[in-house]
Amino acid sequence: GSLFNDEVDAGSIGPRHYQEFIQPYEKDLAQFHDRISYWHSCGDTGIIAKQVLSIDRIDVLDISGYTDTEKVLSEIGPEAPRLDIRLHPLKDLQDATPEWMETRLANVIDLCRRYSVKSVSIRVSGLNPWKSPEADFEQIRRWIEIARRVIDRH
């Protein structure tokens, strides 16, 4: 099963509440389905990431654009499952300059190397109409082009 826990956010649910009120049910779901194929939250889950990973068999852990990526990577260690690092839709794409996009992507790749992440996808999600369809698509194309260059260089 997959879990899409947008209500799980460190700003409203701290580690104690997560452990007491949410994690037991997630563990039950993991046992019932024999794993959690994708654990997701759009919120800031940095302070509970290690607790989340104590659930057996999480195949992919989502790290949202509202979470401090370096904090999570430093705490979960190299034995983490595959990571799905989602950058912030507005700050890292829709309102971003090409220079910021390049810097941000390079930083995430460098962090993954520094913390020995074995498998990762980096993407942006949660986009909303921002300017015009044409301008939005042009910005998305720009991000993809820059991402390809940064990946090729790293």
Coordinates of N, CA and C in Angstrom, one line a residue:
G1 N 0.8 -1.2 0.0 CA 0.0 0.0 0.0 C 0.9 1.3 0.0
S2 N 0.3 2.3 -0.5 CA 0.9 3.6 -0.4 C 0.2 4.5 0.6
L3 N 1.0 5.4 1.2 CA 0.4 6.3 2.2 C 0.7 7.7 1.7
F4 N -0.4 8.5 1.6 CA -0.3 9.9 1.2 C -0.9 10.7 2.4
N5 N 0.1 11.1 3.3 CA -0.2 11.6 4.6 C 0.0 13.1 4.6
D6 N -0.8 13.9 3.9 CA -0.6 15.3 3.8 C -0.9 16.0 5.2
E7 N -1.7 15.3 6.0 CA -1.9 15.8 7.4 C -0.8 15.6 8.3
V8 N 0.2 14.8 7.9 CA 1.4 14.5 8.8 C 2.4 15.6 8.5
D9 N 2.5 16.6 9.3 CA 3.3 17.8 9.2 C 3.9 18.1 10.5
A10 N 5.2 18.3 10.6 CA 5.8 18.6 11.9 C 5.3 19.9 12.5
G11 N 4.8 20.8 11.7 CA 4.2 22.0 12.2 C 3.0 21.8 13.0
S12 N 2.3 20.7 12.8 CA 1.1 20.4 13.5 C 1.1 19.1 14.3
I13 N 1.9 18.2 13.9 CA 2.0 16.9 14.5 C 3.5 16.6 14.8
G14 N 3.8 16.7 16.1 CA 5.2 16.5 16.5 C 5.6 15.0 16.6
P15 N 6.8 14.7 16.9 CA 7.2 13.3 17.0 C 6.4 12.4 18.0
R16 N 6.1 13.0 19.1 CA 5.3 12.2 20.1 C 3.9 11.9 19.6
H17 N 3.2 12.9 19.0 CA 1.9 12.6 18.5 C 1.9 11.6 17.3
Y18 N 2.9 11.8 16.5 CA 3.1 10.9 15.4 C 3.2 9.4 15.9
Q19 N 4.1 9.3 16.9 CA 4.4 7.9 17.4 C 3.2 7.4 18.1
E20 N 2.4 8.2 18.8 CA 1.3 7.7 19.5 C 0.0 7.5 18.7
F21 N -0.3 8.4 17.8 CA -1.6 8.4 17.1 C -1.6 8.0 15.7
I22 N -0.4 8.0 15.0 CA -0.4 7.7 13.6 C 0.4 6.5 13.3
Q23 N 1.6 6.4 13.8 CA 2.6 5.4 13.4 C 2.0 3.9 13.7
P24 N 1.3 3.7 14.8 CA 0.8 2.4 15.0 C -0.1 1.9 13.9
Y25 N -0.9 2.8 13.3 CA -1.8 2.4 12.2 C -1.0 2.2 10.9
E26 N 0.0 3.0 10.7 CA 0.9 2.9 9.6 C 1.6 1.5 9.6
K27 N 2.0 1.1 10.8 CA 2.7 -0.2 11.0 C 1.7 -1.3 10.7
D28 N 0.4 -1.1 11.1 CA -0.6 -2.1 10.8 C -0.8 -2.3 9.3
L29 N -0.9 -1.1 8.6 CA -1.0 -1.1 7.2 C 0.2 -1.8 6.5
A30 N 1.4 -1.5 7.0 CA 2.6 -2.1 6.4 C 2.5 -3.6 6.5
Q31 N 2.1 -4.0 7.7 CA 2.0 -5.5 7.9 C 1.0 -6.1 7.1
F32 N -0.2 -5.5 7.0 CA -1.3 -6.0 6.2 C -0.9 -6.1 4.7
H33 N -0.2 -5.1 4.1 CA 0.2 -5.1 2.7 C 1.6 -5.6 2.5
D34 N 2.2 -6.1 3.6 CA 3.6 -6.6 3.5 C 4.6 -5.5 3.2
R35 N 4.2 -4.3 3.1 CA 5.1 -3.2 3.0 C 4.4 -1.9 2.7
I36 N 5.1 -0.7 2.8 CA 4.5 0.5 2.3 C 5.3 0.9 1.1
S37 N 4.7 0.9 -0.1 CA 5.4 1.1 -1.3 C 5.9 2.5 -1.5
Y38 N 5.1 3.5 -0.9 CA 5.4 4.9 -1.1 C 4.9 5.6 0.1
W39 N 5.7 6.2 0.9 CA 5.3 7.0 2.1 C 5.5 8.5 1.7
H40 N 4.4 9.2 1.7 CA 4.3 10.6 1.2 C 3.7 11.5 2.2
S41 N 4.2 12.7 2.3 CA 3.5 13.9 2.9 C 4.0 15.1 2.3
C42 N 3.1 16.0 2.0 CA 3.4 17.3 1.5 C 4.0 18.2 2.6
G43 N 3.8 17.8 3.8 CA 4.3 18.7 4.9 C 5.8 18.6 5.2
D44 N 6.2 19.3 6.3 CA 7.5 19.2 6.8 C 7.6 18.0 7.7
T45 N 8.3 17.0 7.3 CA 8.4 15.7 8.0 C 9.8 15.5 8.6
G46 N 10.6 16.5 8.6 CA 12.0 16.3 8.9 C 12.2 15.7 10.3
I47 N 11.5 16.2 11.3 CA 11.7 15.7 12.7 C 11.1 14.3 12.9
I48 N 10.3 13.8 12.0 CA 9.8 12.4 12.2 C 10.3 11.4 11.2
A49 N 11.2 11.8 10.3 CA 11.6 10.9 9.2 C 12.2 9.6 9.7
K50 N 13.0 9.8 10.8 CA 13.7 8.6 11.3 C 12.6 7.6 11.9
Q51 N 11.6 8.2 12.6 CA 10.5 7.4 13.1 C 9.8 6.7 12.0
V52 N 9.5 7.4 10.9 CA 8.8 6.8 9.8 C 9.6 5.6 9.3
L53 N 10.9 5.7 9.2 CA 11.7 4.6 8.6 C 11.8 3.4 9.6
S54 N 11.3 3.6 10.8 CA 11.3 2.4 11.7 C 10.2 1.5 11.4
I55 N 9.3 1.9 10.5 CA 8.2 1.0 9.9 C 8.9 0.0 9.0
D56 N 8.7 -1.2 9.2 CA 9.3 -2.2 8.3 C 8.9 -2.0 6.8
R57 N 9.8 -2.2 5.9 CA 9.6 -2.2 4.5 C 8.9 -1.0 3.9
I58 N 9.5 0.1 4.0 CA 9.1 1.3 3.2 C 10.0 1.3 2.0
D59 N 9.4 1.2 0.8 CA 10.2 1.1 -0.4 C 10.7 2.5 -0.9
V60 N 9.8 3.5 -0.8 CA 10.2 4.8 -1.2 C 9.7 5.8 -0.1
L61 N 10.6 6.7 0.3 CA 10.3 7.7 1.3 C 10.3 9.1 0.5
D62 N 9.2 9.8 0.7 CA 9.0 11.1 0.1 C 9.6 12.1 1.0
I63 N 10.4 13.1 0.5 CA 10.9 14.2 1.2 C 10.4 15.5 0.5
S64 N 9.5 16.2 1.1 CA 8.8 17.3 0.4 C 9.6 18.5 0.3
G65 N 9.1 19.4 -0.5 CA 9.8 20.7 -0.7 C 9.7 21.6 0.6
Y66 N 8.9 21.2 1.6 CA 8.8 21.9 2.8 C 9.7 21.3 3.9
T67 N 10.5 20.3 3.6 CA 11.3 19.7 4.5 C 12.8 20.0 4.3
D68 N 13.5 20.2 5.3 CA 15.0 20.4 5.2 C 15.7 19.1 4.8
T69 N 16.0 19.1 3.5 CA 16.6 17.9 2.9 C 17.8 17.4 3.6
E70 N 18.7 18.4 3.9 CA 20.0 18.0 4.6 C 19.8 17.4 6.0
K71 N 18.8 18.0 6.7 CA 18.5 17.5 8.1 C 18.1 16.0 8.0
V72 N 17.2 15.8 7.0 CA 16.7 14.4 6.9 C 17.8 13.5 6.5
L73 N 18.6 13.8 5.5 CA 19.6 12.9 5.0 C 20.7 12.7 6.1
S74 N 21.0 13.7 6.9 CA 22.0 13.5 7.9 C 21.4 12.5 9.0
E75 N 20.1 12.5 9.2 CA 19.6 11.7 10.3 C 19.2 10.2 9.9
I76 N 18.9 10.1 8.6 CA 18.4 8.7 8.2 C 19.5 7.8 7.8
G77 N 20.6 8.4 7.4 CA 21.8 7.5 7.0 C 21.7 6.8 5.7
P78 N 22.7 6.1 5.3 CA 22.8 5.5 4.0 C 22.0 4.3 3.8
E79 N 21.4 3.8 4.8 CA 20.5 2.6 4.7 C 19.1 2.9 4.4
A80 N 18.8 4.2 4.1 CA 17.5 4.6 3.8 C 17.0 3.9 2.5
P81 N 15.7 3.8 2.4 CA 15.1 3.3 1.1 C 15.3 4.3 0.0
R82 N 14.8 4.0 -1.1 CA 14.9 5.0 -2.2 C 14.1 6.2 -1.8
L83 N 14.7 7.4 -2.1 CA 14.1 8.7 -1.7 C 13.5 9.3 -3.0
D84 N 12.4 10.0 -2.7 CA 11.8 10.8 -3.7 C 11.8 12.2 -3.2
I85 N 12.8 13.0 -3.6 CA 13.0 14.4 -3.1 C 12.2 15.3 -4.0
R86 N 11.2 15.9 -3.5 CA 10.4 16.9 -4.2 C 10.8 18.3 -3.8
L87 N 11.2 19.0 -4.8 CA 11.5 20.4 -4.5 C 10.3 21.3 -4.4
H88 N 10.4 22.5 -3.9 CA 9.3 23.4 -3.6 C 8.8 23.9 -5.0
P89 N 7.5 23.8 -5.2 CA 6.9 24.1 -6.5 C 7.1 25.6 -6.9
L90 N 6.9 26.5 -5.9 CA 7.0 27.9 -6.2 C 8.4 28.4 -6.2
K91 N 9.1 28.1 -5.0 CA 10.4 28.7 -4.8 C 11.5 28.0 -5.8
D92 N 11.3 26.8 -6.1 CA 12.4 26.1 -6.8 C 12.0 25.9 -8.3
L93 N 10.8 26.3 -8.7 CA 10.5 26.2 -10.1 C 9.7 27.4 -10.6
Q94 N 8.5 27.6 -10.2 CA 7.6 28.6 -10.8 C 8.2 30.1 -10.6
D95 N 8.7 30.4 -9.5 CA 9.3 31.7 -9.3 C 10.8 31.8 -9.4
A96 N 11.4 30.7 -9.7 CA 12.9 30.5 -9.7 C 13.6 31.1 -10.9
T97 N 14.7 31.7 -10.7 CA 15.6 32.1 -11.8 C 16.3 30.9 -12.3
P98 N 16.8 30.9 -13.5 CA 17.7 29.8 -13.9 C 18.9 29.5 -13.0
E99 N 19.5 30.6 -12.5 CA 20.6 30.4 -11.6 C 20.2 29.7 -10.3
W100 N 19.0 30.1 -9.8 CA 18.6 29.4 -8.5 C 18.3 27.9 -8.8
M101 N 17.6 27.6 -9.9 CA 17.3 26.2 -10.3 C 18.6 25.4 -10.3
E102 N 19.6 25.9 -11.0 CA 20.9 25.2 -11.1 C 21.5 25.0 -9.8
T103 N 21.6 26.1 -9.0 CA 22.2 26.0 -7.7 C 21.4 25.0 -6.8
R104 N 20.1 25.0 -6.8 CA 19.3 24.2 -5.9 C 19.5 22.7 -6.4
L105 N 19.4 22.4 -7.6 CA 19.5 21.0 -8.1 C 20.9 20.5 -7.8
A106 N 22.0 21.3 -8.0 CA 23.3 20.9 -7.7 C 23.5 20.6 -6.2
N107 N 22.9 21.5 -5.4 CA 23.0 21.3 -3.9 C 22.3 20.0 -3.5
V108 N 21.2 19.6 -4.1 CA 20.5 18.4 -3.7 C 21.3 17.2 -4.1
I109 N 21.9 17.2 -5.3 CA 22.7 16.1 -5.8 C 24.0 16.0 -4.9
D110 N 24.6 17.1 -4.5 CA 25.8 17.1 -3.7 C 25.4 16.5 -2.3
L111 N 24.2 16.9 -1.8 CA 23.8 16.3 -0.5 C 23.6 14.8 -0.5
C112 N 23.0 14.4 -1.6 CA 22.8 12.9 -1.8 C 24.1 12.2 -1.8
R113 N 25.1 12.7 -2.5 CA 26.4 12.1 -2.5 C 27.1 12.1 -1.1
R114 N 27.0 13.3 -0.5 CA 27.6 13.4 0.8 C 27.1 12.4 1.8
Y115 N 25.8 12.2 1.8 CA 25.1 11.3 2.7 C 24.9 9.9 2.1
S116 N 25.6 9.6 1.1 CA 25.6 8.2 0.5 C 24.2 7.7 0.2
V117 N 23.4 8.5 -0.4 CA 22.1 8.1 -0.8 C 22.2 7.1 -2.0
K118 N 21.6 6.0 -1.9 CA 21.8 4.9 -2.9 C 20.9 5.1 -4.1
S119 N 19.7 5.6 -3.9 CA 18.7 5.7 -4.9 C 17.8 6.9 -4.7
V120 N 17.7 7.7 -5.7 CA 16.9 9.0 -5.5 C 16.3 9.4 -6.8
S121 N 15.1 10.0 -6.7 CA 14.6 10.8 -7.8 C 14.4 12.2 -7.2
I122 N 14.6 13.2 -8.1 CA 14.4 14.6 -7.7 C 13.4 15.2 -8.7
R123 N 12.4 15.8 -8.1 CA 11.4 16.3 -9.0 C 10.7 17.5 -8.3
V124 N 9.8 18.1 -9.0 CA 8.9 19.2 -8.4 C 7.5 18.7 -8.6
S125 N 6.7 18.8 -7.6 CA 5.2 18.5 -7.8 C 4.4 19.5 -7.0
G126 N 3.1 19.4 -7.2 CA 2.2 20.4 -6.5 C 2.1 21.7 -7.2
L127 N 2.3 21.7 -8.6 CA 2.3 22.9 -9.3 C 0.8 23.4 -9.5
N128 N 0.6 24.7 -9.4 CA -0.6 25.3 -9.6 C -0.5 26.3 -10.8
P129 N -1.6 26.6 -11.5 CA -1.5 27.7 -12.5 C -0.9 28.9 -11.8
W130 N 0.1 29.5 -12.5 CA 0.8 30.6 -11.9 C 0.7 31.9 -12.7
K131 N 1.3 31.8 -13.9 CA 1.2 33.0 -14.7 C 0.3 32.8 -15.9
S132 N 0.7 32.2 -17.0 CA -0.2 31.8 -18.0 C 0.3 30.4 -18.4
P133 N -0.6 29.6 -19.1 CA -0.2 28.3 -19.5 C 1.2 28.3 -20.2
E134 N 1.3 29.2 -21.2 CA 2.5 29.3 -22.0 C 3.7 29.6 -21.1
A135 N 3.6 30.6 -20.2 CA 4.7 30.9 -19.4 C 5.1 29.8 -18.4
D136 N 4.0 29.1 -17.9 CA 4.3 28.0 -16.9 C 5.0 26.9 -17.6
F137 N 4.5 26.5 -18.8 CA 5.2 25.4 -19.6 C 6.6 25.8 -20.0
E138 N 6.8 27.0 -20.3 CA 8.2 27.5 -20.6 C 9.1 27.3 -19.4
Q139 N 8.6 27.7 -18.2 CA 9.4 27.6 -17.0 C 9.7 26.1 -16.7
I140 N 8.7 25.2 -16.9 CA 8.9 23.8 -16.7 C 9.9 23.3 -17.7
R141 N 9.9 23.7 -18.9 CA 10.9 23.2 -19.9 C 12.3 23.7 -19.5
R142 N 12.3 24.9 -19.0 CA 13.6 25.5 -18.6 C 14.2 24.7 -17.4
W143 N 13.3 24.3 -16.5 CA 13.8 23.5 -15.3 C 14.3 22.2 -15.8
I144 N 13.6 21.5 -16.7 CA 14.0 20.2 -17.2 C 15.4 20.3 -17.9
E145 N 15.5 21.3 -18.7 CA 16.8 21.5 -19.4 C 18.0 21.8 -18.4
I146 N 17.7 22.6 -17.5 CA 18.7 22.9 -16.4 C 19.0 21.6 -15.6
A147 N 18.0 20.8 -15.3 CA 18.2 19.6 -14.5 C 19.0 18.6 -15.3
R148 N 18.8 18.5 -16.6 CA 19.6 17.6 -17.4 C 21.1 18.0 -17.4
R149 N 21.3 19.3 -17.6 CA 22.7 19.9 -17.6 C 23.4 19.6 -16.2
V150 N 22.7 19.8 -15.1 CA 23.3 19.6 -13.8 C 23.6 18.2 -13.6
I151 N 22.7 17.3 -14.0 CA 22.9 15.8 -13.8 C 24.1 15.4 -14.7
D152 N 24.2 15.9 -15.9 CA 25.3 15.5 -16.8 C 26.6 15.9 -16.2
R153 N 26.6 17.1 -15.5 CA 27.8 17.6 -14.9 C 28.2 16.9 -13.7
H154 N 27.3 16.4 -13.0 CA 27.5 15.7 -11.7 C 27.7 14.3 -11.9

